[in-house]
mmCIF file of N, CA and C in Angstrom:
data_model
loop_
_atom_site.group_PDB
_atom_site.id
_atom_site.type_symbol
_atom_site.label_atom_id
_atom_site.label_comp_id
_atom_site.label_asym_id
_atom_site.label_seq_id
_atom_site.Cartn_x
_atom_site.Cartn_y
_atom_site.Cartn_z
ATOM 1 N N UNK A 1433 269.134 -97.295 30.002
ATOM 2 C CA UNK A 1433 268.918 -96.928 31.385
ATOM 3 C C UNK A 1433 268.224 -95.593 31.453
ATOM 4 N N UNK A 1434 267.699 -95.288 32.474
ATOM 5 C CA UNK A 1434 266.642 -94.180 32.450
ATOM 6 C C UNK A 1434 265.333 -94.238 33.138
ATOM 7 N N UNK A 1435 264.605 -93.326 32.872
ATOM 8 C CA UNK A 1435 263.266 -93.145 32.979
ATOM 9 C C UNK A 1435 262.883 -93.773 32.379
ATOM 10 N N UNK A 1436 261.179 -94.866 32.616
ATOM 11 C CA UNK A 1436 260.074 -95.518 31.790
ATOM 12 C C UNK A 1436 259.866 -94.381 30.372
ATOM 13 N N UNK A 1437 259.587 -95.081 29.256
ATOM 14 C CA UNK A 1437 258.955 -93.848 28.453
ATOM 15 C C UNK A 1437 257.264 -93.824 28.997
ATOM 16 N N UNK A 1438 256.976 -91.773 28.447
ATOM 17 C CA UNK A 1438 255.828 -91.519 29.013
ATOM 18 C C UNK A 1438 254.640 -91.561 28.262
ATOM 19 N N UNK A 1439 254.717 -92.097 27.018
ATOM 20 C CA UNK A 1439 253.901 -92.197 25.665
ATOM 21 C C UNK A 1439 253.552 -93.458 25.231
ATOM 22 N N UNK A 1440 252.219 -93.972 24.696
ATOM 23 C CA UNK A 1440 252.160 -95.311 24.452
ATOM 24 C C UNK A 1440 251.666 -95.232 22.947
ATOM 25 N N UNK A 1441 252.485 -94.979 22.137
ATOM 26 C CA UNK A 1441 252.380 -95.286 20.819
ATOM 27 C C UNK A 1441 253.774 -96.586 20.934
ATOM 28 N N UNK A 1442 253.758 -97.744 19.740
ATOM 29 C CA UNK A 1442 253.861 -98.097 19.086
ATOM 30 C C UNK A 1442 255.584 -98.003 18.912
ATOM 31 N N UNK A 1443 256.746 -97.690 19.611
ATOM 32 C CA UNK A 1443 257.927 -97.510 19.617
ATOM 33 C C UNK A 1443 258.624 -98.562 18.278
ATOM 34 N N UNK A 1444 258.560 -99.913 18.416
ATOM 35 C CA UNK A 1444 259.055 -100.677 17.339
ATOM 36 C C UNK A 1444 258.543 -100.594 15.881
ATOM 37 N N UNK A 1445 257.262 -100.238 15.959
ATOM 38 C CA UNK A 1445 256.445 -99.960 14.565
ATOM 39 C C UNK A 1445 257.256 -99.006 13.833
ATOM 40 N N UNK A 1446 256.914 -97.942 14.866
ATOM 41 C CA UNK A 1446 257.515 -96.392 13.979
ATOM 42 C C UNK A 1446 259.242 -96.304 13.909
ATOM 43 N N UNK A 1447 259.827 -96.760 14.516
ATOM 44 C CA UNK A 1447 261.681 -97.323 14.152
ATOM 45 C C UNK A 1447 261.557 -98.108 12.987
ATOM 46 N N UNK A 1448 260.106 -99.222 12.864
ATOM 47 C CA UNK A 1448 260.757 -99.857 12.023
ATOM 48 C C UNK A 1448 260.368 -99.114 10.483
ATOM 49 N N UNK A 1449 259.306 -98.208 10.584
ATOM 50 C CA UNK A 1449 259.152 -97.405 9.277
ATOM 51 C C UNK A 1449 260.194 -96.525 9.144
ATOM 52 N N UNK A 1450 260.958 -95.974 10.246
ATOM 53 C CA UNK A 1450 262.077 -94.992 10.120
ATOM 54 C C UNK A 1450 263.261 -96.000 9.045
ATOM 55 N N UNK A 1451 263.501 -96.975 9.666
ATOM 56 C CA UNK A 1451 264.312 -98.034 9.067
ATOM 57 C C UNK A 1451 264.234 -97.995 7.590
ATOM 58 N N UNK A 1452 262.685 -98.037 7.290
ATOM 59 C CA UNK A 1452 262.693 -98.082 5.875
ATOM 60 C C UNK A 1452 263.035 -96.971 4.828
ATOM 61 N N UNK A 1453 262.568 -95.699 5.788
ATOM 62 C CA UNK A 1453 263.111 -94.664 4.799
ATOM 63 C C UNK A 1453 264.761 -94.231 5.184
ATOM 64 N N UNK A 1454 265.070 -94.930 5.955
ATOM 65 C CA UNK A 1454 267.092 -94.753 5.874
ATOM 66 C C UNK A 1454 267.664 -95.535 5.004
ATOM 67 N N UNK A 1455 266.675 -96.551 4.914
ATOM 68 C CA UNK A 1455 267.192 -97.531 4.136
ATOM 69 C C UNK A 1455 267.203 -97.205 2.511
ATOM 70 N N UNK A 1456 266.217 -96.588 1.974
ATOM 71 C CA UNK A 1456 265.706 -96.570 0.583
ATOM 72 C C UNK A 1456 265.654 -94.857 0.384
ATOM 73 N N UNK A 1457 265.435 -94.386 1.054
ATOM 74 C CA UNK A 1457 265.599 -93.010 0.308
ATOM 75 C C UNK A 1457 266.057 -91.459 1.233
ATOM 76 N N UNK A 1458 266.147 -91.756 2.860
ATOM 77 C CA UNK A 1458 266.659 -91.092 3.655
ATOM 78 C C UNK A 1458 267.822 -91.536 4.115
ATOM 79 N N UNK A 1459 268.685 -91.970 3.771
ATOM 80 C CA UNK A 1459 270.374 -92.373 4.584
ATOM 81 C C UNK A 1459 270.668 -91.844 5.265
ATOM 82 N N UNK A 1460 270.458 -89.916 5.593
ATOM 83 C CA UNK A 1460 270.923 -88.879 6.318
ATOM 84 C C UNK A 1460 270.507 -89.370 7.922
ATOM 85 N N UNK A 1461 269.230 -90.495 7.677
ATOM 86 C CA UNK A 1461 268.602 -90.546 9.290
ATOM 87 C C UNK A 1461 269.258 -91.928 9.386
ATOM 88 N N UNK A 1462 269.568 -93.243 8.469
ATOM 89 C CA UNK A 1462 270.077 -94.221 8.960
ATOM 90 C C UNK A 1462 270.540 -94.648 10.322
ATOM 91 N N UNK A 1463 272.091 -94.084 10.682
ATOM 92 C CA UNK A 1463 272.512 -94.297 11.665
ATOM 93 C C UNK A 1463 272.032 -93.869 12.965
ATOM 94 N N UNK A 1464 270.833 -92.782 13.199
ATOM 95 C CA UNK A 1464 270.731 -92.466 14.554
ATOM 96 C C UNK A 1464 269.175 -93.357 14.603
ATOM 97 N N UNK A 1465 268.175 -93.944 13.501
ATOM 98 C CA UNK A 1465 267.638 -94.466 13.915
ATOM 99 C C UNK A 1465 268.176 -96.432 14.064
ATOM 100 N N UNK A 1466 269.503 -96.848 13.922
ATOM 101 C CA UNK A 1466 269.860 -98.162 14.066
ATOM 102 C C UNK A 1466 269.710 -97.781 15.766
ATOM 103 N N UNK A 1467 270.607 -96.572 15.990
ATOM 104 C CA UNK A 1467 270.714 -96.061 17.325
ATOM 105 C C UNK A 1467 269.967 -96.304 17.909
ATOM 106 N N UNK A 1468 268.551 -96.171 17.611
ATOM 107 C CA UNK A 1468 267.446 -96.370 18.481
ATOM 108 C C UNK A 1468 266.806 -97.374 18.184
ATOM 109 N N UNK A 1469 266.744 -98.484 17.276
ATOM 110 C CA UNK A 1469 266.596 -99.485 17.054
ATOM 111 C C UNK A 1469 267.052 -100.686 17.890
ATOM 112 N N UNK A 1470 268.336 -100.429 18.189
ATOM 113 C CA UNK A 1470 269.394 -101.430 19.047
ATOM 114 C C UNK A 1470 268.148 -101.234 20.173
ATOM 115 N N UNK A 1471 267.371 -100.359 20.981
ATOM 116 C CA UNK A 1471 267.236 -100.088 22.270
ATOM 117 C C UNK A 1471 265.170 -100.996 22.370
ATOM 118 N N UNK A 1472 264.846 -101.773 21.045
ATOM 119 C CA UNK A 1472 263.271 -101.731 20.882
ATOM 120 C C UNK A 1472 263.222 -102.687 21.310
ATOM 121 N N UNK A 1473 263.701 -103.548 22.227
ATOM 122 C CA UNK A 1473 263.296 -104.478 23.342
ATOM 123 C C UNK A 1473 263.248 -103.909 24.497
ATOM 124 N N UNK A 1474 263.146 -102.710 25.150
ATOM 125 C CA UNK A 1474 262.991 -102.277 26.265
ATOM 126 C C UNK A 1474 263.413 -100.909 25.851
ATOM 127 N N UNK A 1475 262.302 -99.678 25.442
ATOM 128 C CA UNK A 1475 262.751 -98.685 25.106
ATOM 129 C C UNK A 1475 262.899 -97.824 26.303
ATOM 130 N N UNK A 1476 263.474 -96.980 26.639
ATOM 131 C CA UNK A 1476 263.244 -95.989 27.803
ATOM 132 C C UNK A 1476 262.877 -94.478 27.290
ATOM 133 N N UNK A 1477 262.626 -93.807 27.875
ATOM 134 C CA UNK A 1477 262.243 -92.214 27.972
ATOM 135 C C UNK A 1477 263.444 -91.353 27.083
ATOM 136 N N UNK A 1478 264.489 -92.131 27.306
ATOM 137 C CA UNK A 1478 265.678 -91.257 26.528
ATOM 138 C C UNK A 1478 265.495 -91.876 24.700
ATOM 139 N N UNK A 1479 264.943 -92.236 24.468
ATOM 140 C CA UNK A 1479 265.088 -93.203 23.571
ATOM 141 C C UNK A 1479 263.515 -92.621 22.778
ATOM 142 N N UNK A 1480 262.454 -93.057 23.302
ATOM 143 C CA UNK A 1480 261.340 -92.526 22.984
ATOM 144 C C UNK A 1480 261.555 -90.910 22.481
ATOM 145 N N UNK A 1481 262.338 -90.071 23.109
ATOM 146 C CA UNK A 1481 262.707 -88.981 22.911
ATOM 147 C C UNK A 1481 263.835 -88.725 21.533
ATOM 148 N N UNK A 1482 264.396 -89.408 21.337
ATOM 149 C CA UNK A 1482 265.354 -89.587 20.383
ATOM 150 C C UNK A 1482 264.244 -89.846 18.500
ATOM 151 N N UNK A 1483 263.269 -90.419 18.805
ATOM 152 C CA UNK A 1483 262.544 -90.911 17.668
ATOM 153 C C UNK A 1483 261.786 -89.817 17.524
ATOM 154 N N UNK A 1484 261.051 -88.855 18.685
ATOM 155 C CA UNK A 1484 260.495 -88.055 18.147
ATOM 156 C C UNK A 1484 261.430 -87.256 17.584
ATOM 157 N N UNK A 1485 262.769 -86.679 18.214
ATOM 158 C CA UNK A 1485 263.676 -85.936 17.499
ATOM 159 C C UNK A 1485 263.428 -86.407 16.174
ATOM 160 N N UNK A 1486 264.436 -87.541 15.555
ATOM 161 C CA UNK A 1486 264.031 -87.584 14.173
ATOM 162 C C UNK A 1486 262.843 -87.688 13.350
ATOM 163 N N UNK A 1487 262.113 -87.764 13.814
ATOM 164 C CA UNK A 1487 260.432 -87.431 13.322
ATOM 165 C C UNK A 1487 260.356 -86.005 13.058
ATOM 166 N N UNK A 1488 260.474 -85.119 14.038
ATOM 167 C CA UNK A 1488 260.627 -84.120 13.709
ATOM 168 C C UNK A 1488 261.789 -83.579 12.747
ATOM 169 N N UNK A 1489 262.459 -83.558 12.733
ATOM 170 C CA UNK A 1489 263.893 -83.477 11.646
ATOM 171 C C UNK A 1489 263.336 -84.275 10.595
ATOM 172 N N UNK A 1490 262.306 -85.234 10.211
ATOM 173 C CA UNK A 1490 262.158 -85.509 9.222
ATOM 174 C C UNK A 1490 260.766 -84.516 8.478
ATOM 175 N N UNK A 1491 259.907 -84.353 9.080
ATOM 176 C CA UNK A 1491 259.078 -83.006 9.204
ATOM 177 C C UNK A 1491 259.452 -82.126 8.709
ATOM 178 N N UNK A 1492 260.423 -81.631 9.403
ATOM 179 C CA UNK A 1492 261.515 -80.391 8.977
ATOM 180 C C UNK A 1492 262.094 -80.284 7.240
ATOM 181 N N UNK A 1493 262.390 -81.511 6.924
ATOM 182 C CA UNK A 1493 262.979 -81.532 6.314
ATOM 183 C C UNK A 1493 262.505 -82.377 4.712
ATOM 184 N N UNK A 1494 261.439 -82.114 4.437
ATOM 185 C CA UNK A 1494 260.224 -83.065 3.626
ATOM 186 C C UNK A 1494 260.847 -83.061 1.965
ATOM 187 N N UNK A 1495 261.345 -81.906 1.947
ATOM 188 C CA UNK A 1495 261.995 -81.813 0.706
ATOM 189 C C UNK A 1495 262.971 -82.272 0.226
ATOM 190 N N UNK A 1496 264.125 -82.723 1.523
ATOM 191 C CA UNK A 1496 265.060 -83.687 1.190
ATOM 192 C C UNK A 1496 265.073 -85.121 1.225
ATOM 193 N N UNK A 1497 266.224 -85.661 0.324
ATOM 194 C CA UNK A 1497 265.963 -86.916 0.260
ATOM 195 C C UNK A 1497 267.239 -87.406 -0.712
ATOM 196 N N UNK A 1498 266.561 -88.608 -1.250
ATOM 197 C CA UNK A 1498 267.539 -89.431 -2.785
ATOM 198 C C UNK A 1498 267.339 -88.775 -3.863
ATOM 199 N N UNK A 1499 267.451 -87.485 -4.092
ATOM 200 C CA UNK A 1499 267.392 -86.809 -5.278
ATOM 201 C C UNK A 1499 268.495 -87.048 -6.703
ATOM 202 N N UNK A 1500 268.108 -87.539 -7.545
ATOM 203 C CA UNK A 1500 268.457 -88.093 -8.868
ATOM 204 C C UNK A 1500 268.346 -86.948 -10.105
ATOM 205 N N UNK A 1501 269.846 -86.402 -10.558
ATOM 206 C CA UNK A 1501 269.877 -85.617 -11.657
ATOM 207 C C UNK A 1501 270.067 -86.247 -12.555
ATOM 208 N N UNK A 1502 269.435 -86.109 -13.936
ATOM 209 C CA UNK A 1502 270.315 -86.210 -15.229
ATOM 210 C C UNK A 1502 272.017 -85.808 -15.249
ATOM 211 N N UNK A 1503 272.650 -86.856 -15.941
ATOM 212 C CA UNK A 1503 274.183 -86.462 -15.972
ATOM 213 C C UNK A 1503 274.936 -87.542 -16.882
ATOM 214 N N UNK A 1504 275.547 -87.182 -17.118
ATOM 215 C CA UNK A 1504 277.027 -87.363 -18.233
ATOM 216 C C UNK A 1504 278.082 -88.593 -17.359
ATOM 217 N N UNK A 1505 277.803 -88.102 -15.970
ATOM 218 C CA UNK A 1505 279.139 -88.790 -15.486
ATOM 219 C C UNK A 1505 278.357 -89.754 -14.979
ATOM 220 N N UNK A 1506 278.988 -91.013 -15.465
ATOM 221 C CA UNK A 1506 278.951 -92.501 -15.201
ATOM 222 C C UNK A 1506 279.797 -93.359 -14.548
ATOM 223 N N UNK A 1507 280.849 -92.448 -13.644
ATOM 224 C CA UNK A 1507 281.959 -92.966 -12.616
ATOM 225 C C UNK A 1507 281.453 -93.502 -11.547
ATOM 226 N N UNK A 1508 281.522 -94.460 -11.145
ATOM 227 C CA UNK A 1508 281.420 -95.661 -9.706
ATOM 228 C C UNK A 1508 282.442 -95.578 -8.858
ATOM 229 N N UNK A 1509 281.581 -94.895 -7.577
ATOM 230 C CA UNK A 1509 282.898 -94.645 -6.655
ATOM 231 C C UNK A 1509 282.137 -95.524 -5.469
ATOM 232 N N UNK A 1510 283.354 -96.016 -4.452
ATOM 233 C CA UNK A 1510 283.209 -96.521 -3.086
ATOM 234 C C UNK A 1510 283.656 -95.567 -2.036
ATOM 235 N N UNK A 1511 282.850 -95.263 -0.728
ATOM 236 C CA UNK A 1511 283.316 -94.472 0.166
ATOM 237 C C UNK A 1511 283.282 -95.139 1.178
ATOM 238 N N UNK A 1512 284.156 -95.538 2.242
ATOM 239 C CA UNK A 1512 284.069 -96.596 2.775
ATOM 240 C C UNK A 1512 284.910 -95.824 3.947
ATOM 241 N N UNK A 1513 284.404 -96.033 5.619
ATOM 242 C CA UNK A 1513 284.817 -95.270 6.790
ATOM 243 C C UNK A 1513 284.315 -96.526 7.938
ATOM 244 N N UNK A 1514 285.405 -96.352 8.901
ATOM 245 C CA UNK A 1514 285.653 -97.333 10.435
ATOM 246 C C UNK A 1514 286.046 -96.629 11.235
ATOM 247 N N UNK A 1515 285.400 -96.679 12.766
ATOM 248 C CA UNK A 1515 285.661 -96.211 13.888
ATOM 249 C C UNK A 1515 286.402 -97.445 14.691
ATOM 250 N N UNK A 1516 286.686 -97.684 15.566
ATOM 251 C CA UNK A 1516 287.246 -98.334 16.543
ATOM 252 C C UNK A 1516 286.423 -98.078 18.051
ATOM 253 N N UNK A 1517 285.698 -98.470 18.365
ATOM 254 C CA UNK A 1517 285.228 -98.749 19.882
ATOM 255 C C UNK A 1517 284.582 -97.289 19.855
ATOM 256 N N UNK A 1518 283.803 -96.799 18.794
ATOM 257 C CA UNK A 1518 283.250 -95.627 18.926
ATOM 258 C C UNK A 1518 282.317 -95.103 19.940
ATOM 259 N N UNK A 1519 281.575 -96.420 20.659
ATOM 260 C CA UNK A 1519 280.683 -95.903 21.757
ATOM 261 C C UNK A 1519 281.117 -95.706 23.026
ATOM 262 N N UNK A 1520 282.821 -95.875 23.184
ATOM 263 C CA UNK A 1520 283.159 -96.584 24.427
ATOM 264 C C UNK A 1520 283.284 -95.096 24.802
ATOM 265 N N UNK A 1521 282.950 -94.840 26.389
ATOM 266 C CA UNK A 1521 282.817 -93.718 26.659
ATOM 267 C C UNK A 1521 281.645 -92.581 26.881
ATOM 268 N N UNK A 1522 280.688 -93.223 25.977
ATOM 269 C CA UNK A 1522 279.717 -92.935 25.474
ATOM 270 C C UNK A 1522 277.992 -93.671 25.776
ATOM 271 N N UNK A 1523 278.114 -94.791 26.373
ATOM 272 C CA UNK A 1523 277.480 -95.665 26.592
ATOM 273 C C UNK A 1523 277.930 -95.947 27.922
ATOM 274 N N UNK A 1524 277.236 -97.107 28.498
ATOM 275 C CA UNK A 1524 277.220 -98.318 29.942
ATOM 276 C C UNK A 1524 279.081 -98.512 29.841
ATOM 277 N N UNK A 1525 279.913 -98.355 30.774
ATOM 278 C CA UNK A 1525 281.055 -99.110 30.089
ATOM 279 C C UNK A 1525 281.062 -100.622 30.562
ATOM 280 N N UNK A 1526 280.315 -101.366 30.896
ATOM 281 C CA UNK A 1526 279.754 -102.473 31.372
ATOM 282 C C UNK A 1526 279.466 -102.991 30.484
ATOM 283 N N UNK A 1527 279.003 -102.175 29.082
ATOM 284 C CA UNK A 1527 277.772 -102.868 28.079
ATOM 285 C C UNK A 1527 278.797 -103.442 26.876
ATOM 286 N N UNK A 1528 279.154 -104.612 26.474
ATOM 287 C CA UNK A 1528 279.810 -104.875 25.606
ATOM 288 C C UNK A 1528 279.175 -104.409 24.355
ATOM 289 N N UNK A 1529 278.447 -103.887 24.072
ATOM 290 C CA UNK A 1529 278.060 -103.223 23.018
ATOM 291 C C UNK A 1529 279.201 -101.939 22.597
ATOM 292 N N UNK A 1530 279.447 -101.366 23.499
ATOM 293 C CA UNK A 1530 279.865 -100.178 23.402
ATOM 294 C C UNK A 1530 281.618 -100.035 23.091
ATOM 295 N N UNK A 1531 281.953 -100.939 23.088
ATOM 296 C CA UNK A 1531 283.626 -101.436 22.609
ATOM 297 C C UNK A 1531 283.433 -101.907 21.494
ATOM 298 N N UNK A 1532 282.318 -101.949 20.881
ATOM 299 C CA UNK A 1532 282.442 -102.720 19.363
ATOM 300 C C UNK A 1532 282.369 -101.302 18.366
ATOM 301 N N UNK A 1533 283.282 -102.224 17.395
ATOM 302 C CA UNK A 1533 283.618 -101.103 16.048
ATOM 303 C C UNK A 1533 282.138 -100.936 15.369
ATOM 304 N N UNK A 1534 282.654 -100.022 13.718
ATOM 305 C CA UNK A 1534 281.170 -99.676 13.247
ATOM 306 C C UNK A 1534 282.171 -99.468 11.994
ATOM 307 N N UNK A 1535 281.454 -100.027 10.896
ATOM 308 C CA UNK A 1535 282.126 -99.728 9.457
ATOM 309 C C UNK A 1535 281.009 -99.318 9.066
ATOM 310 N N UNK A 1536 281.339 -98.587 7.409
ATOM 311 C CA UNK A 1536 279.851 -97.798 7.047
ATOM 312 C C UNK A 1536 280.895 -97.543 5.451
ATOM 313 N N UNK A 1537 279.324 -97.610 4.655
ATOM 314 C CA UNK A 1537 280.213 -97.689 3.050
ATOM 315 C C UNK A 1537 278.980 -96.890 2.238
ATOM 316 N N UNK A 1538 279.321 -96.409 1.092
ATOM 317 C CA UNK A 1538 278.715 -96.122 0.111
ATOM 318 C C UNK A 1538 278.794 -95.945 -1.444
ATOM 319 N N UNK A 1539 277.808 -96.582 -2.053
ATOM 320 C CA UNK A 1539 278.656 -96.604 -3.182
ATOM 321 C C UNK A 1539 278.072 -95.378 -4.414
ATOM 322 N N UNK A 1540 278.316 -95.103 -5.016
ATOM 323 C CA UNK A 1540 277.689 -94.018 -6.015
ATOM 324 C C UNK A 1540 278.078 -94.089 -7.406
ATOM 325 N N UNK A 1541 276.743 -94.213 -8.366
ATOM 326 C CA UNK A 1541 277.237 -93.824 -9.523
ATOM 327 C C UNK A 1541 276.833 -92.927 -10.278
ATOM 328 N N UNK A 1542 277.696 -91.974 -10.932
ATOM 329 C CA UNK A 1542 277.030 -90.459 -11.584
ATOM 330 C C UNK A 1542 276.942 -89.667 -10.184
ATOM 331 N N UNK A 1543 277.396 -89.829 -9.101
ATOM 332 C CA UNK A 1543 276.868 -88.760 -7.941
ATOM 333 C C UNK A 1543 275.850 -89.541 -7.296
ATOM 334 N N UNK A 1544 274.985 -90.401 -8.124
ATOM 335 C CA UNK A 1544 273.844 -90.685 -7.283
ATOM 336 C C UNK A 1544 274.008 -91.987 -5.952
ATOM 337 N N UNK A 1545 273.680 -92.028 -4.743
ATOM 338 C CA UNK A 1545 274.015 -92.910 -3.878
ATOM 339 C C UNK A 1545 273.054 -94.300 -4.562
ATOM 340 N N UNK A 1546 274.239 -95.503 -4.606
ATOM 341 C CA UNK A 1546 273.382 -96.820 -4.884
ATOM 342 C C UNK A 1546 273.005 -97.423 -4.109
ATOM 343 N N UNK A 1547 273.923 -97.789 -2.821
ATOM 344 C CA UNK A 1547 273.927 -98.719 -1.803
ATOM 345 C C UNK A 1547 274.684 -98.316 -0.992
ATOM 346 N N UNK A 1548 274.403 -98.311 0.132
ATOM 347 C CA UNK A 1548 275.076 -97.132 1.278
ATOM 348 C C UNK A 1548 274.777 -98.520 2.504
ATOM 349 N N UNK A 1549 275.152 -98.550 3.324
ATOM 350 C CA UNK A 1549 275.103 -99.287 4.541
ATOM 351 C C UNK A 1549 276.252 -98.657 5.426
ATOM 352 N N UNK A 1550 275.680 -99.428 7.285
ATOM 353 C CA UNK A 1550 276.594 -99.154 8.475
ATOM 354 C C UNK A 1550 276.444 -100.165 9.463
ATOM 355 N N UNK A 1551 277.159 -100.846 9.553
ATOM 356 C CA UNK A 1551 277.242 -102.137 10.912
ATOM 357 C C UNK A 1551 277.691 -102.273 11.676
ATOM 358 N N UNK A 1552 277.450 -102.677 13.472
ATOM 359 C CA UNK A 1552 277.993 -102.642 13.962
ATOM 360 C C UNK A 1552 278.457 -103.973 13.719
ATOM 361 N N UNK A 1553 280.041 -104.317 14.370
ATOM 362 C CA UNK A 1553 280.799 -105.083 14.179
ATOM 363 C C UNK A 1553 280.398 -106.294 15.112
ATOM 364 N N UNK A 1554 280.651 -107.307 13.952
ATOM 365 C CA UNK A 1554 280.240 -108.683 15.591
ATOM 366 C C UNK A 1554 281.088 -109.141 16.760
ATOM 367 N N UNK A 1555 282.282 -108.708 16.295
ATOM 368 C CA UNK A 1555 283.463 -109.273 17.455
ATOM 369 C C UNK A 1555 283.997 -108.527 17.659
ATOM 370 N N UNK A 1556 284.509 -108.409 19.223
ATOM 371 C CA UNK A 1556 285.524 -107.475 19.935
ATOM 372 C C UNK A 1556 286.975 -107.982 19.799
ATOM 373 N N UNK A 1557 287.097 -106.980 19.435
ATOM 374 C CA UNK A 1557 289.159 -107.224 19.150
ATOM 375 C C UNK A 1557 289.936 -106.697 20.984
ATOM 376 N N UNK A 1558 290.650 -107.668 20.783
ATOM 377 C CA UNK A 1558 290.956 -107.803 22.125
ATOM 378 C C UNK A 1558 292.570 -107.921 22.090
#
């Protein structure tokens, strides 16, 4: 909901390249660009605004990333975190989107992240 956006670039293109580097070697941006992903069937002004944010924060920030040391330690760990109705409050409270949970995991070995993911949940617990 909102204002029209005021810019005519390409909104789904550039989410979906954001996508790729959360996916494979930026995780830090993952979750706020799903955020704006959910919205690329009808983006609005608040939203358009949100992508340049992380565009810029990715700008900002060129040097970070999936950085890989040499190391000794060969331990495999799982990190694994759940909210409960994290948007509610936060969102439309109309929008059944916004009562749904969000799990999010990561796995690492030696320190280094292997496979990291975050979903929103398909069913509302009721």
């Amino acid at each position: 909901y909102g204002p029209p956006r005021k810019e005519d670039w390409n909104y789904a293109s550039v989410v979906g390249m954001m996508i790729y580097l959360g996916s494979n070697s930026r995780m830090d941006i993952a979750f706020a660009v799903h955020q704006c992903a959910r919205f690329t069937h009808f983006p609005r002004l608040v939203h358009e605004q949100a992508v340049k944010r992380i565009a810029r924060y990715l700008k900002g920030t060129r040097e970070k990333g999936l950085i890989l040391k040499p190391t000794n330690n060969f331990q495999l760990e799982l990190f694994a975190d759940a909210d409960f109705a994290g948007l509610w409050g936060a969102e439309e409270s109309d929008d059944p989107m916004s009562v749904k949970s969000r799990t999010g995991f990561v796995i690492t070995l030696g320190e280094a992240p292997l496979l990291w993911g975050s979903k929103l949940q398909t069913e509302i617990a009721t």
